């Protein structure tokens, strides 16, 4: 039995548009989670081609897809499975020049990239456009997630005014990664988008979800009222 509030929430999901930046270890489960939850429109951004190293964890790809654009192939596979959903593929690298144009058509942004430079580009663009954003990162056996409602909750720049460079943070490529942990965080990102769009459930705002070698905790965060990125004064 569906209550009226369930129907209203389902309608909001059907009308919702979510952008997934990065169609890798986080982006796969994120996109699948959005599609299975009934989000009506999904955008996928990735400039890479399918590589043999992607096949074990990125289950939308098969050996026959090697060398093909990841965004386009993932979009085709999702359309085959979820014919009622609008899925757009952006086979491009997000840059300071094009990011706002891509993000502007969406209601919620999932950062499923794996490098600090990309993460802060997606983050800063989303905050400037006042788009809710799910941040997540997984390296080794550690993962973290934070949802940002720009101007209302703590953003990454409230925590790190200066973005770390790609050299300062270990990447999955260098440090390896625990596959199921990445999958879990991708689904957490999808569920944050679903909660935000449907207006039901508590978001991971002003608290960082941290999983470290199997230890789960949330760390309370406070917004910096003078943050140069999310402050209403800028
Ligand atoms: Zn901030």
PDB file of C-alpha atoms and ligand atoms in Angstrom:
ATOM      1  CA  UNK A   1       0.000   0.000   0.000  1.00  0.00           C
ATOM      2  CA  UNK A   2       1.332   3.387  -0.976  1.00  0.00           C
ATOM      3  CA  UNK A   3       0.518   6.310   1.283  1.00  0.00           C
ATOM      4  CA  UNK A   4       0.009   9.795  -0.215  1.00  0.00           C
ATOM      5  CA  UNK A   5       3.390  10.882   1.115  1.00  0.00           C
ATOM      6  CA  UNK A   6       5.020   7.882  -0.591  1.00  0.00           C
ATOM      7  CA  UNK A   7       3.377   8.901  -3.857  1.00  0.00           C
ATOM      8  CA  UNK A   8       4.543  12.500  -3.461  1.00  0.00           C
ATOM      9  CA  UNK A   9       8.084  11.360  -2.706  1.00  0.00           C
ATOM     10  CA  UNK A  10       8.049   9.029  -5.733  1.00  0.00           C
ATOM     11  CA  UNK A  11       6.874  11.910  -7.926  1.00  0.00           C
ATOM     12  CA  UNK A  12       9.675  14.119  -6.653  1.00  0.00           C
ATOM     13  CA  UNK A  13      12.184  11.365  -7.464  1.00  0.00           C
ATOM     14  CA  UNK A  14      10.737  10.927 -10.954  1.00  0.00           C
ATOM     15  CA  UNK A  15      11.094  14.664 -11.546  1.00  0.00           C
ATOM     16  CA  UNK A  16      14.604  14.689 -10.038  1.00  0.00           C
ATOM     17  CA  UNK A  17      17.781  15.163 -12.065  1.00  0.00           C
ATOM     18  CA  UNK A  18      21.072  13.904 -10.629  1.00  0.00           C
ATOM     19  CA  UNK A  19      24.532  14.305 -12.123  1.00  0.00           C
ATOM     20  CA  UNK A  20      27.166  11.646 -11.402  1.00  0.00           C
ATOM     21  CA  UNK A  21      30.683  12.922 -12.067  1.00  0.00           C
ATOM     22  CA  UNK A  22      33.003   9.955 -12.603  1.00  0.00           C
ATOM     23  CA  UNK A  23      31.778   6.582 -13.840  1.00  0.00           C
ATOM     24  CA  UNK A  24      34.247   4.458 -11.889  1.00  0.00           C
ATOM     25  CA  UNK A  25      34.140   2.538  -8.621  1.00  0.00           C
ATOM     26  CA  UNK A  26      31.857   5.068  -6.878  1.00  0.00           C
ATOM     27  CA  UNK A  27      29.933   6.173  -9.967  1.00  0.00           C
ATOM     28  CA  UNK A  28      28.730   2.699 -10.911  1.00  0.00           C
ATOM     29  CA  UNK A  29      26.906   1.915  -7.669  1.00  0.00           C
ATOM     30  CA  UNK A  30      25.783   5.554  -7.400  1.00  0.00           C
ATOM     31  CA  UNK A  31      24.148   5.470 -10.844  1.00  0.00           C
ATOM     32  CA  UNK A  32      22.599   2.048 -10.239  1.00  0.00           C
ATOM     33  CA  UNK A  33      21.278   3.183  -6.861  1.00  0.00           C
ATOM     34  CA  UNK A  34      19.678   6.269  -8.416  1.00  0.00           C
ATOM     35  CA  UNK A  35      18.096   4.239 -11.220  1.00  0.00           C
ATOM     36  CA  UNK A  36      16.690   1.554  -8.938  1.00  0.00           C
ATOM     37  CA  UNK A  37      15.298   4.219  -6.580  1.00  0.00           C
ATOM     38  CA  UNK A  38      13.329   5.794  -9.446  1.00  0.00           C
ATOM     39  CA  UNK A  39      15.256   9.007 -10.102  1.00  0.00           C
ATOM     40  CA  UNK A  40      13.891  10.212 -13.446  1.00  0.00           C
ATOM     41  CA  UNK A  41      16.966  11.774 -15.020  1.00  0.00           C
ATOM     42  CA  UNK A  42      20.628  10.861 -14.583  1.00  0.00           C
ATOM     43  CA  UNK A  43      23.681  12.487 -16.152  1.00  0.00           C
ATOM     44  CA  UNK A  44      27.007  10.661 -16.350  1.00  0.00           C
ATOM     45  CA  UNK A  45      30.295  12.516 -16.808  1.00  0.00           C
ATOM     46  CA  UNK A  46      33.590  10.798 -17.608  1.00  0.00           C
ATOM     47  CA  UNK A  47      36.307  11.508 -20.145  1.00  0.00           C
ATOM     48  CA  UNK A  48      38.029   8.129 -19.788  1.00  0.00           C
ATOM     49  CA  UNK A  49      37.813   5.017 -21.911  1.00  0.00           C
ATOM     50  CA  UNK A  50      36.990   1.561 -20.574  1.00  0.00           C
ATOM     51  CA  UNK A  51      40.210  -0.099 -19.426  1.00  0.00           C
ATOM     52  CA  UNK A  52      40.786  -3.739 -18.556  1.00  0.00           C
ATOM     53  CA  UNK A  53      41.518  -2.685 -14.953  1.00  0.00           C
ATOM     54  CA  UNK A  54      37.917  -1.371 -14.674  1.00  0.00           C
ATOM     55  CA  UNK A  55      36.234  -4.699 -15.398  1.00  0.00           C
ATOM     56  CA  UNK A  56      36.388  -6.373 -11.947  1.00  0.00           C
ATOM     57  CA  UNK A  57      34.436  -3.626 -10.127  1.00  0.00           C
ATOM     58  CA  UNK A  58      32.677  -1.570 -12.789  1.00  0.00           C
ATOM     59  CA  UNK A  59      29.991  -4.044 -13.675  1.00  0.00           C
ATOM     60  CA  UNK A  60      28.278  -2.074 -16.432  1.00  0.00           C
ATOM     61  CA  UNK A  61      31.341  -2.708 -18.623  1.00  0.00           C
ATOM     62  CA  UNK A  62      32.323  -5.899 -20.417  1.00  0.00           C
ATOM     63  CA  UNK A  63      35.462  -7.016 -22.243  1.00  0.00           C
ATOM     64  CA  UNK A  64      33.870  -5.948 -25.523  1.00  0.00           C
ATOM     65  CA  UNK A  65      33.767  -2.317 -24.342  1.00  0.00           C
ATOM     66  CA  UNK A  66      37.534  -1.832 -24.015  1.00  0.00           C
ATOM     67  CA  UNK A  67      38.611   1.514 -25.451  1.00  0.00           C
ATOM     68  CA  UNK A  68      35.038   2.871 -25.628  1.00  0.00           C
ATOM     69  CA  UNK A  69      33.970   6.033 -23.751  1.00  0.00           C
ATOM     70  CA  UNK A  70      32.940   5.084 -20.215  1.00  0.00           C
ATOM     71  CA  UNK A  71      30.112   7.624 -19.960  1.00  0.00           C
ATOM     72  CA  UNK A  72      28.488   6.545 -23.234  1.00  0.00           C
ATOM     73  CA  UNK A  73      28.756   2.806 -22.529  1.00  0.00           C
ATOM     74  CA  UNK A  74      27.431   3.141 -18.967  1.00  0.00           C
ATOM     75  CA  UNK A  75      24.512   5.245 -20.250  1.00  0.00           C
ATOM     76  CA  UNK A  76      23.662   2.621 -22.907  1.00  0.00           C
ATOM     77  CA  UNK A  77      23.685  -0.197 -20.343  1.00  0.00           C
ATOM     78  CA  UNK A  78      21.483   1.743 -17.917  1.00  0.00           C
ATOM     79  CA  UNK A  79      19.016   2.598 -20.705  1.00  0.00           C
ATOM     80  CA  UNK A  80      18.753  -1.098 -21.609  1.00  0.00           C
ATOM     81  CA  UNK A  81      17.886  -1.909 -18.026  1.00  0.00           C
ATOM     82  CA  UNK A  82      15.865   1.190 -17.042  1.00  0.00           C
ATOM     83  CA  UNK A  83      14.087   2.260 -20.220  1.00  0.00           C
ATOM     84  CA  UNK A  84      11.872   4.813 -18.480  1.00  0.00           C
ATOM     85  CA  UNK A  85      14.780   6.930 -17.210  1.00  0.00           C
ATOM     86  CA  UNK A  86      16.413   9.785 -19.126  1.00  0.00           C
ATOM     87  CA  UNK A  87      20.167   9.197 -19.143  1.00  0.00           C
ATOM     88  CA  UNK A  88      22.604  11.683 -20.641  1.00  0.00           C
ATOM     89  CA  UNK A  89      26.277  10.916 -21.228  1.00  0.00           C
ATOM     90  CA  UNK A  90      28.959  13.621 -21.118  1.00  0.00           C
ATOM     91  CA  UNK A  91      32.128  12.233 -22.675  1.00  0.00           C
ATOM     92  CA  UNK A  92      34.286  15.120 -21.514  1.00  0.00           C
ATOM     93  CA  UNK A  93      36.723  16.231 -18.846  1.00  0.00           C
ATOM     94  CA  UNK A  94      35.155  18.757 -16.485  1.00  0.00           C
ATOM     95  CA  UNK A  95      37.153  21.986 -16.497  1.00  0.00           C
ATOM     96  CA  UNK A  96      36.744  25.381 -14.883  1.00  0.00           C
ATOM     97  CA  UNK A  97      35.338  26.534 -18.230  1.00  0.00           C
ATOM     98  CA  UNK A  98      32.662  23.869 -18.815  1.00  0.00           C
ATOM     99  CA  UNK A  99      31.741  22.667 -15.299  1.00  0.00           C
ATOM    100  CA  UNK A 100      29.009  25.217 -14.588  1.00  0.00           C
ATOM    101  CA  UNK A 101      27.354  24.514 -17.943  1.00  0.00           C
ATOM    102  CA  UNK A 102      27.180  20.784 -17.209  1.00  0.00           C
ATOM    103  CA  UNK A 103      26.072  21.048 -13.568  1.00  0.00           C
ATOM    104  CA  UNK A 104      23.431  23.680 -14.150  1.00  0.00           C
ATOM    105  CA  UNK A 105      20.883  21.252 -15.599  1.00  0.00           C
ATOM    106  CA  UNK A 106      20.790  19.106 -12.456  1.00  0.00           C
ATOM    107  CA  UNK A 107      19.200  19.256  -9.004  1.00  0.00           C
ATOM    108  CA  UNK A 108      21.828  17.230  -7.136  1.00  0.00           C
ATOM    109  CA  UNK A 109      25.473  16.441  -7.867  1.00  0.00           C
ATOM    110  CA  UNK A 110      27.346  13.283  -6.897  1.00  0.00           C
ATOM    111  CA  UNK A 111      31.119  13.670  -6.842  1.00  0.00           C
ATOM    112  CA  UNK A 112      32.334  10.197  -7.749  1.00  0.00           C
ATOM    113  CA  UNK A 113      35.774  11.326  -8.933  1.00  0.00           C
ATOM    114  CA  UNK A 114      38.961  10.085  -7.309  1.00  0.00           C
ATOM    115  CA  UNK A 115      41.425  12.982  -7.461  1.00  0.00           C
ATOM    116  CA  UNK A 116      41.499  16.068  -5.217  1.00  0.00           C
ATOM    117  CA  UNK A 117      41.720  18.451  -8.168  1.00  0.00           C
ATOM    118  CA  UNK A 118      38.546  17.057  -9.745  1.00  0.00           C
ATOM    119  CA  UNK A 119      36.812  16.824  -6.381  1.00  0.00           C
ATOM    120  CA  UNK A 120      37.356  20.489  -5.568  1.00  0.00           C
ATOM    121  CA  UNK A 121      36.349  21.584  -9.078  1.00  0.00           C
ATOM    122  CA  UNK A 122      33.050  19.690  -8.783  1.00  0.00           C
ATOM    123  CA  UNK A 123      32.585  20.899  -5.215  1.00  0.00           C
ATOM    124  CA  UNK A 124      33.307  24.576  -5.847  1.00  0.00           C
ATOM    125  CA  UNK A 125      31.129  24.642  -8.964  1.00  0.00           C
ATOM    126  CA  UNK A 126      28.225  22.996  -7.140  1.00  0.00           C
ATOM    127  CA  UNK A 127      28.550  25.378  -4.181  1.00  0.00           C
ATOM    128  CA  UNK A 128      28.649  28.437  -6.444  1.00  0.00           C
ATOM    129  CA  UNK A 129      25.549  27.223  -8.277  1.00  0.00           C
ATOM    130  CA  UNK A 130      23.908  26.360  -4.912  1.00  0.00           C
ATOM    131  CA  UNK A 131      23.452  22.721  -5.976  1.00  0.00           C
ATOM    132  CA  UNK A 132      23.327  20.085  -3.219  1.00  0.00           C
ATOM    133  CA  UNK A 133      26.342  17.807  -3.476  1.00  0.00           C
ATOM    134  CA  UNK A 134      27.440  14.425  -2.168  1.00  0.00           C
ATOM    135  CA  UNK A 135      31.168  14.161  -1.533  1.00  0.00           C
ATOM    136  CA  UNK A 136      32.812  10.783  -0.982  1.00  0.00           C
ATOM    137  CA  UNK A 137      36.299   9.382  -1.101  1.00  0.00           C
ATOM    138  CA  UNK A 138      37.689   5.914  -0.521  1.00  0.00           C
ATOM    139  CA  UNK A 139      41.363   5.000  -0.273  1.00  0.00           C
ATOM    140  CA  UNK A 140      42.638   1.683   1.028  1.00  0.00           C
ATOM    141  CA  UNK A 141      40.338   0.605   3.894  1.00  0.00           C
ATOM    142  CA  UNK A 142      39.208   4.159   4.659  1.00  0.00           C
ATOM    143  CA  UNK A 143      36.168   5.928   3.307  1.00  0.00           C
ATOM    144  CA  UNK A 144      34.342   9.156   4.038  1.00  0.00           C
ATOM    145  CA  UNK A 145      31.179  10.887   2.903  1.00  0.00           C
ATOM    146  CA  UNK A 146      29.655  14.318   3.450  1.00  0.00           C
ATOM    147  CA  UNK A 147      26.604  15.975   1.944  1.00  0.00           C
ATOM    148  CA  UNK A 148      26.699  19.699   1.341  1.00  0.00           C
ATOM    149  CA  UNK A 149      23.711  22.026   1.120  1.00  0.00           C
ATOM    150  CA  UNK A 150      25.518  25.138  -0.101  1.00  0.00           C
ATOM    151  CA  UNK A 151      25.068  28.147   2.149  1.00  0.00           C
ATOM    152  CA  UNK A 152      23.262  25.991   4.715  1.00  0.00           C
ATOM    153  CA  UNK A 153      25.736  23.309   5.801  1.00  0.00           C
ATOM    154  CA  UNK A 154      29.469  22.868   6.148  1.00  0.00           C
ATOM    155  CA  UNK A 155      31.285  22.675   2.800  1.00  0.00           C
ATOM    156  CA  UNK A 156      34.702  21.184   2.042  1.00  0.00           C
ATOM    157  CA  UNK A 157      36.250  24.662   1.948  1.00  0.00           C
ATOM    158  CA  UNK A 158      35.000  25.335   5.478  1.00  0.00           C
ATOM    159  CA  UNK A 159      37.300  22.422   6.395  1.00  0.00           C
ATOM    160  CA  UNK A 160      40.073  22.868   3.812  1.00  0.00           C
ATOM    161  CA  UNK A 161      40.292  26.467   2.592  1.00  0.00           C
ATOM    162  CA  UNK A 162      43.250  25.388   0.463  1.00  0.00           C
ATOM    163  CA  UNK A 163      42.519  22.332  -1.656  1.00  0.00           C
ATOM    164  CA  UNK A 164      45.193  19.650  -1.303  1.00  0.00           C
ATOM    165  CA  UNK A 165      47.004  18.881  -4.521  1.00  0.00           C
ATOM    166  CA  UNK A 166      46.840  15.525  -6.253  1.00  0.00           C
ATOM    167  CA  UNK A 167      50.367  14.767  -4.953  1.00  0.00           C
ATOM    168  CA  UNK A 168      49.413  15.252  -1.306  1.00  0.00           C
ATOM    169  CA  UNK A 169      46.626  12.684  -1.160  1.00  0.00           C
ATOM    170  CA  UNK A 170      47.100   9.002  -1.917  1.00  0.00           C
ATOM    171  CA  UNK A 171      44.970   7.818  -4.825  1.00  0.00           C
ATOM    172  CA  UNK A 172      43.287   4.453  -5.292  1.00  0.00           C
ATOM    173  CA  UNK A 173      45.761   3.761  -8.062  1.00  0.00           C
ATOM    174  CA  UNK A 174      48.694   4.201  -5.683  1.00  0.00           C
ATOM    175  CA  UNK A 175      47.225   2.939  -2.406  1.00  0.00           C
ATOM    176  CA  UNK A 176      44.797   0.296  -3.667  1.00  0.00           C
ATOM    177  CA  UNK A 177      41.251   0.112  -2.455  1.00  0.00           C
ATOM    178  CA  UNK A 178      38.847  -2.288  -0.755  1.00  0.00           C
ATOM    179  CA  UNK A 179      36.313  -3.003  -3.525  1.00  0.00           C
ATOM    180  CA  UNK A 180      33.161  -3.574  -1.455  1.00  0.00           C
ATOM    181  CA  UNK A 181      33.870  -0.417   0.561  1.00  0.00           C
ATOM    182  CA  UNK A 182      33.868   1.654  -2.634  1.00  0.00           C
ATOM    183  CA  UNK A 183      30.603   0.038  -3.697  1.00  0.00           C
ATOM    184  CA  UNK A 184      29.050   0.830  -0.343  1.00  0.00           C
ATOM    185  CA  UNK A 185      30.046   4.484  -0.517  1.00  0.00           C
ATOM    186  CA  UNK A 186      28.658   4.795  -4.037  1.00  0.00           C
ATOM    187  CA  UNK A 187      25.306   3.524  -2.765  1.00  0.00           C
ATOM    188  CA  UNK A 188      25.512   5.900   0.201  1.00  0.00           C
ATOM    189  CA  UNK A 189      25.912   8.762  -2.291  1.00  0.00           C
ATOM    190  CA  UNK A 190      22.849   7.570  -4.231  1.00  0.00           C
ATOM    191  CA  UNK A 191      20.843   7.362  -1.019  1.00  0.00           C
ATOM    192  CA  UNK A 192      21.867  10.927  -0.090  1.00  0.00           C
ATOM    193  CA  UNK A 193      20.547  12.142  -3.462  1.00  0.00           C
ATOM    194  CA  UNK A 194      17.330  10.179  -2.980  1.00  0.00           C
ATOM    195  CA  UNK A 195      16.808  11.566   0.538  1.00  0.00           C
ATOM    196  CA  UNK A 196      17.488  15.104  -0.644  1.00  0.00           C
ATOM    197  CA  UNK A 197      15.167  14.907  -3.661  1.00  0.00           C
ATOM    198  CA  UNK A 198      12.344  13.147  -1.847  1.00  0.00           C
ATOM    199  CA  UNK A 199      12.653  15.345   1.236  1.00  0.00           C
ATOM    200  CA  UNK A 200      12.659  12.291   3.490  1.00  0.00           C
ATOM    201  CA  UNK A 201      15.381  11.177   5.861  1.00  0.00           C
ATOM    202  CA  UNK A 202      18.327  12.857   7.544  1.00  0.00           C
ATOM    203  CA  UNK A 203      21.164  13.908   5.279  1.00  0.00           C
ATOM    204  CA  UNK A 204      24.856  13.535   6.090  1.00  0.00           C
ATOM    205  CA  UNK A 205      25.179  17.288   6.509  1.00  0.00           C
ATOM    206  CA  UNK A 206      27.428  18.911   9.117  1.00  0.00           C
ATOM    207  CA  UNK A 207      28.759  15.456   9.962  1.00  0.00           C
ATOM    208  CA  UNK A 208      31.350  13.414   8.158  1.00  0.00           C
ATOM    209  CA  UNK A 209      30.671   9.714   7.860  1.00  0.00           C
ATOM    210  CA  UNK A 210      33.986   7.947   8.327  1.00  0.00           C
ATOM    211  CA  UNK A 211      34.733   4.257   7.984  1.00  0.00           C
ATOM    212  CA  UNK A 212      38.272   3.257   8.876  1.00  0.00           C
ATOM    213  CA  UNK A 213      39.286  -0.402   8.854  1.00  0.00           C
ATOM    214  CA  UNK A 214      35.737  -1.398   9.774  1.00  0.00           C
ATOM    215  CA  UNK A 215      35.220   1.311  12.431  1.00  0.00           C
ATOM    216  CA  UNK A 216      32.193   3.485  11.671  1.00  0.00           C
ATOM    217  CA  UNK A 217      31.703   6.918  13.145  1.00  0.00           C
ATOM    218  CA  UNK A 218      30.350  10.316  12.300  1.00  0.00           C
ATOM    219  CA  UNK A 219      32.392  13.408  13.058  1.00  0.00           C
ATOM    220  CA  UNK A 220      30.503  16.610  13.836  1.00  0.00           C
ATOM    221  CA  UNK A 221      31.480  19.547  11.627  1.00  0.00           C
ATOM    222  CA  UNK A 222      30.695  23.207  11.853  1.00  0.00           C
ATOM    223  CA  UNK A 223      30.205  25.597   8.987  1.00  0.00           C
ATOM    224  CA  UNK A 224      32.650  28.513   8.804  1.00  0.00           C
ATOM    225  CA  UNK A 225      30.443  31.611   8.526  1.00  0.00           C
ATOM    226  CA  UNK A 226      33.326  33.404   6.796  1.00  0.00           C
ATOM    227  CA  UNK A 227      34.056  30.577   4.349  1.00  0.00           C
ATOM    228  CA  UNK A 228      35.164  32.198   1.110  1.00  0.00           C
ATOM    229  CA  UNK A 229      33.341  29.563  -0.971  1.00  0.00           C
ATOM    230  CA  UNK A 230      29.953  28.968   0.663  1.00  0.00           C
ATOM    231  CA  UNK A 231      29.405  32.191   2.594  1.00  0.00           C
ATOM    232  CA  UNK A 232      26.319  34.082   1.492  1.00  0.00           C
ATOM    233  CA  UNK A 233      28.408  37.246   1.483  1.00  0.00           C
ATOM    234  CA  UNK A 234      30.407  36.159  -1.560  1.00  0.00           C
TER     235      UNK A 234
HETATM  236 ZN1  LIG B   1      32.166  26.614   3.244  1.00  0.00          ZN
END
